[in-house]
Coordinates of C-alpha atoms in Angstrom, one line a residue:
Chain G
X1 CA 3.0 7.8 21.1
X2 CA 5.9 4.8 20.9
X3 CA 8.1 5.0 23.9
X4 CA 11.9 3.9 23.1
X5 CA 13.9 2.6 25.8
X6 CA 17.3 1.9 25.2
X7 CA 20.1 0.6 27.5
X8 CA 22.8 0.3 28.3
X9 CA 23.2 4.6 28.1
X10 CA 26.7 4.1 27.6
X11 CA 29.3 1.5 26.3
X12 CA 32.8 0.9 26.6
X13 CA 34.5 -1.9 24.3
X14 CA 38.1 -2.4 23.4
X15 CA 38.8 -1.9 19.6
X16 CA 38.1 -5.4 17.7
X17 CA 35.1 -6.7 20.5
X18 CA 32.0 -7.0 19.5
X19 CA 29.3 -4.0 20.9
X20 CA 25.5 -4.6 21.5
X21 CA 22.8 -1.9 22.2
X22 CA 19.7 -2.6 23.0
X23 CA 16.2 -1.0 22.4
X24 CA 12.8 -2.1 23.9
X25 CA 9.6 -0.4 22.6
X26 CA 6.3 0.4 24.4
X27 CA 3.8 -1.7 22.3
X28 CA 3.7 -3.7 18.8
X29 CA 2.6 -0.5 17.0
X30 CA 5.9 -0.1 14.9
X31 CA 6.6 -2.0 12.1
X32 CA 9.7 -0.9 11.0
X33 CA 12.8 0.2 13.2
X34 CA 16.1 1.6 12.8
X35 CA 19.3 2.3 13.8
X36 CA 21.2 5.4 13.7
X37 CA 24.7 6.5 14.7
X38 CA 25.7 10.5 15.5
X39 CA 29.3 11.3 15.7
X40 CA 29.7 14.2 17.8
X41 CA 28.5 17.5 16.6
X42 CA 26.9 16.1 13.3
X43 CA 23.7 14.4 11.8
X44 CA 22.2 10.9 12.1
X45 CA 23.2 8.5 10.0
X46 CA 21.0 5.5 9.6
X47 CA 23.2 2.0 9.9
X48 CA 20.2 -0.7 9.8
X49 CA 16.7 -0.4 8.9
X50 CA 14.6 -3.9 9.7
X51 CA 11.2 -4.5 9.0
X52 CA 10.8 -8.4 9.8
X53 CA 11.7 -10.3 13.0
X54 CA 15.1 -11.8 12.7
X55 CA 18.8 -10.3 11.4
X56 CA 19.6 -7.5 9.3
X57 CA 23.2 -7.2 8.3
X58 CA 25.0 -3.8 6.5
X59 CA 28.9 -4.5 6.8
X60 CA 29.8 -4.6 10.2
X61 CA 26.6 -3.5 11.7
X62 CA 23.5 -6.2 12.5
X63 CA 20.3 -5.5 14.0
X64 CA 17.9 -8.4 15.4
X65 CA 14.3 -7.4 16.1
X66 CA 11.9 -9.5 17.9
X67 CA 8.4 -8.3 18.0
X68 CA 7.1 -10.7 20.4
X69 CA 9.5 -9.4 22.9
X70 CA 9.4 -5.5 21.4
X71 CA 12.8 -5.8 21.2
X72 CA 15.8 -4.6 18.6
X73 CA 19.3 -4.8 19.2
X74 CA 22.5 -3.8 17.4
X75 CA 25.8 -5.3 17.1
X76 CA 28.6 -3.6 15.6
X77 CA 31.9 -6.3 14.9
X78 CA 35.0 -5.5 15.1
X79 CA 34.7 -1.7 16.3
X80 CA 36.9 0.7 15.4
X81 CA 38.2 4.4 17.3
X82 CA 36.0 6.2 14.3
X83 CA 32.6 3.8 15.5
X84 CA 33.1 6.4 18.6
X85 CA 29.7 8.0 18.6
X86 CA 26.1 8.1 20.2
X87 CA 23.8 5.2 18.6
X88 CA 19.9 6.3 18.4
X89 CA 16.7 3.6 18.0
X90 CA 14.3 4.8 15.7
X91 CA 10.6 2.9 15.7
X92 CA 7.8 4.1 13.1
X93 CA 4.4 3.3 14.0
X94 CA 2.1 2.0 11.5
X95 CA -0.6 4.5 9.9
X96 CA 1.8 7.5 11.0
X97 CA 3.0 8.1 7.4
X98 CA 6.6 8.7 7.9
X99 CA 6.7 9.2 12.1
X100 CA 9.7 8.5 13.7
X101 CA 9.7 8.2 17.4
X102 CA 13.4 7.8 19.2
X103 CA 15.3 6.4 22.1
X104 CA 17.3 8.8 23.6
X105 CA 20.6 7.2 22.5
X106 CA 23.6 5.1 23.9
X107 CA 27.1 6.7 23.6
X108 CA 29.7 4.1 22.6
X109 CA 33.5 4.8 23.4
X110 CA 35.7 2.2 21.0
X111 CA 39.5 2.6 22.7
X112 CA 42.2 1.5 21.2
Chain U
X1 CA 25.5 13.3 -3.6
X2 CA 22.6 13.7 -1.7
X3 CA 22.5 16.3 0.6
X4 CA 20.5 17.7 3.5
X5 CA 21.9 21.2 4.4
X6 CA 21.0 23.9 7.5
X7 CA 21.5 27.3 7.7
X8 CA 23.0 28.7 10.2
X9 CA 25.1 26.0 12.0
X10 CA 25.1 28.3 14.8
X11 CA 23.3 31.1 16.4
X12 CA 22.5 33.4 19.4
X13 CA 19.9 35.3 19.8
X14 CA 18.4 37.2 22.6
X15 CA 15.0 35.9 24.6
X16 CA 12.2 37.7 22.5
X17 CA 13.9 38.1 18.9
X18 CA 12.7 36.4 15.8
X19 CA 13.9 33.2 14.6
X20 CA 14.5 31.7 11.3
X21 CA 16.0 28.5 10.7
X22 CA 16.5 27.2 6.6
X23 CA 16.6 23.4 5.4
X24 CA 17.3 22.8 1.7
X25 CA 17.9 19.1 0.3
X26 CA 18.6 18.5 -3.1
X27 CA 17.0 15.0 -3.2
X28 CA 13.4 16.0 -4.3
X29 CA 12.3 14.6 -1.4
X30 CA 8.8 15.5 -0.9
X31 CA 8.5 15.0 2.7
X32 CA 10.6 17.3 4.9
X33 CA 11.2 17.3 9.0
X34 CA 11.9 19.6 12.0
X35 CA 13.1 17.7 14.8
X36 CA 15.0 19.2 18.0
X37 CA 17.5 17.4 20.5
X38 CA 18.1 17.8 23.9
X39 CA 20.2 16.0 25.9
X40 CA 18.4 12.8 28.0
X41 CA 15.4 13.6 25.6
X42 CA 16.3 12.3 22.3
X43 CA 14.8 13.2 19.1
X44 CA 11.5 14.9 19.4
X45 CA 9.8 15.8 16.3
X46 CA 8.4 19.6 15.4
X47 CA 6.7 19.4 12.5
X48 CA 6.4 17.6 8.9
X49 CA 5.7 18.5 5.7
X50 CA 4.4 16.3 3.3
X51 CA 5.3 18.2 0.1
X52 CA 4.4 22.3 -0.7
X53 CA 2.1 24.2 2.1
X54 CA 1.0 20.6 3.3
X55 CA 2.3 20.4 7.0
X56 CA 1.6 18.6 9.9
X57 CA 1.9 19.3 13.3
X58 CA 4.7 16.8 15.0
X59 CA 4.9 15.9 18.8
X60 CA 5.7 19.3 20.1
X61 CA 4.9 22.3 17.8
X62 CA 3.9 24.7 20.3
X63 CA 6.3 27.7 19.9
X64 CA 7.1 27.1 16.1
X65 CA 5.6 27.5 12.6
X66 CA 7.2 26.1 9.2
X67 CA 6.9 27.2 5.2
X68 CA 7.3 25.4 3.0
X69 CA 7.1 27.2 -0.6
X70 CA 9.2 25.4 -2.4
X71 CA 9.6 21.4 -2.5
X72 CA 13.4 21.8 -1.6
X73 CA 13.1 24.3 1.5
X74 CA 11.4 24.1 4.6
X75 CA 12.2 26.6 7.1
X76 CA 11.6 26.5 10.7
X77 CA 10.5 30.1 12.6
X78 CA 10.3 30.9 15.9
X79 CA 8.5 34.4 17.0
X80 CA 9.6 35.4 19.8
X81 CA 11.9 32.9 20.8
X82 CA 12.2 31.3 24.4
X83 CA 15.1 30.5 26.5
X84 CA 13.4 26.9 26.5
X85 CA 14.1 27.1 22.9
X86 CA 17.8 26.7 23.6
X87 CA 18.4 23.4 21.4
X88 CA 19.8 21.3 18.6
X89 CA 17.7 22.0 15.4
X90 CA 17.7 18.7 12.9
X91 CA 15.9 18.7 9.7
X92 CA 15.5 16.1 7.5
X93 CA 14.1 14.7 4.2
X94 CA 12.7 11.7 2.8
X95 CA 10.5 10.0 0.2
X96 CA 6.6 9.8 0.4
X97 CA 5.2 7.4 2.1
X98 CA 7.7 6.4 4.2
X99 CA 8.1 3.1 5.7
X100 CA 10.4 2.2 3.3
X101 CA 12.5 5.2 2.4
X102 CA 15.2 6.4 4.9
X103 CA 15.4 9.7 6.3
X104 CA 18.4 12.0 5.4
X105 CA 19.7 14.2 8.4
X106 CA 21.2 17.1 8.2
X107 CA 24.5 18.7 10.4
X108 CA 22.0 20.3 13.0
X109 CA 21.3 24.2 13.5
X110 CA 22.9 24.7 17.4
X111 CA 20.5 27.5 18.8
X112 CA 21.3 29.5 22.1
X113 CA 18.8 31.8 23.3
X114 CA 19.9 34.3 25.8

């Protein structure tokens, strides 16, 4: 099974800076990756899914994934209070049919 | 609007009791999830169902069993439930075949067991 490693576990950036999270996977058995955010006490909501090396962009949110180096990132620009939340990497492996595995998130306080 | 919806949000039930925990999506989604968090474990996933009675064990479905009777409910049961049950219940829907279709969370099912 993938293994997810995210860092850093939690994030601090003042409103308007740009945040990165970071996710490192196990082995090249994924081929497609996402991110997700989870404001407290609700769902997941997905932000970026990426399926080939290089950048993804929806709105303010960008993902880079580099297989080579099993690596994904996400950068949000120009954070907001309400971007406040824990982010989750998602990595499907191949042949699994619809398998998700996850990291076990990064919380990300935006202050004002 | 598509929807992924859980029933109850919350619940307590004594070590022992019977547990049942209800998913409905309005999406037609044919493949349906049970995942549970717990904090510094992430997302671990139960069980999937692939459409009607077609399930599939997840990572850790020792403890649990699903239906699935109809293509918009999946339900989650737990006989005899375990303190080491105690969690946050997610399920989720998607599309067949899905590498390319998201996954649709719903608000969670917070279950305590006493």
């Amino acid at each position: 099974q993938q293994k997810v490693q995210q860092s850093p576990e939690s994030l601090t950036v003042s409103e308007g800076a740009m945040a990165s999270l970071n996710c490192t996977f196990s082995d090249g058995t994924s081929d497609n990756f996402r991110w997700y955010r989870q404001h407290s006490g609700k769902g997941l909501e997905v932000l970026v899914s990426i399926f080939s090396d290089g950048e993804k962009e929806e709105g303010r949110f960008t993902a880079h994934l580099n297989r080579a180096s099993l690596h994904v990132s996400l950068h949000i620009r120009e954070p907001q209070p309400s971007d406040s939340a824990v982010y989750l990497c998602a990595a499907m492996q191949q042949g699994t049919g619809s398998k998700l595995s996850f990291g076990k998130g990064a919380k990300l306080t935006v202050s004002p | 609007d598509m929807k992924v919806t859980q029933m109850p949000r919350y619940l307590i039930k004594r070590m022992g009791e019977n547990v049942l925990l209800e998913c409905g999506q309005d999406m037609s989604h044919e493949t349906m999830y049970w995942y549970r968090q717990d904090p510094g474990l992430g997302l671990q996933l139960i069980y999937i169902s692939y459409d009607v009675d077609s399930n599939s064990e997840g990572d850790i479905p020792k403890g649990y069993r699903v239906s699935r009777k109809k293509r918009e409910h999946f339900s989650l049961i737990l006989d005899s439930a375990k303190t080491n049950q105690t969690s946050v219940y997610f399920c989720a829907s998607s599309r067949l075949g899905g590498r390319s279709y998201e996954q649709y969370f719903g608000p969670g099912t917070r279950l305590t067991v006493l």
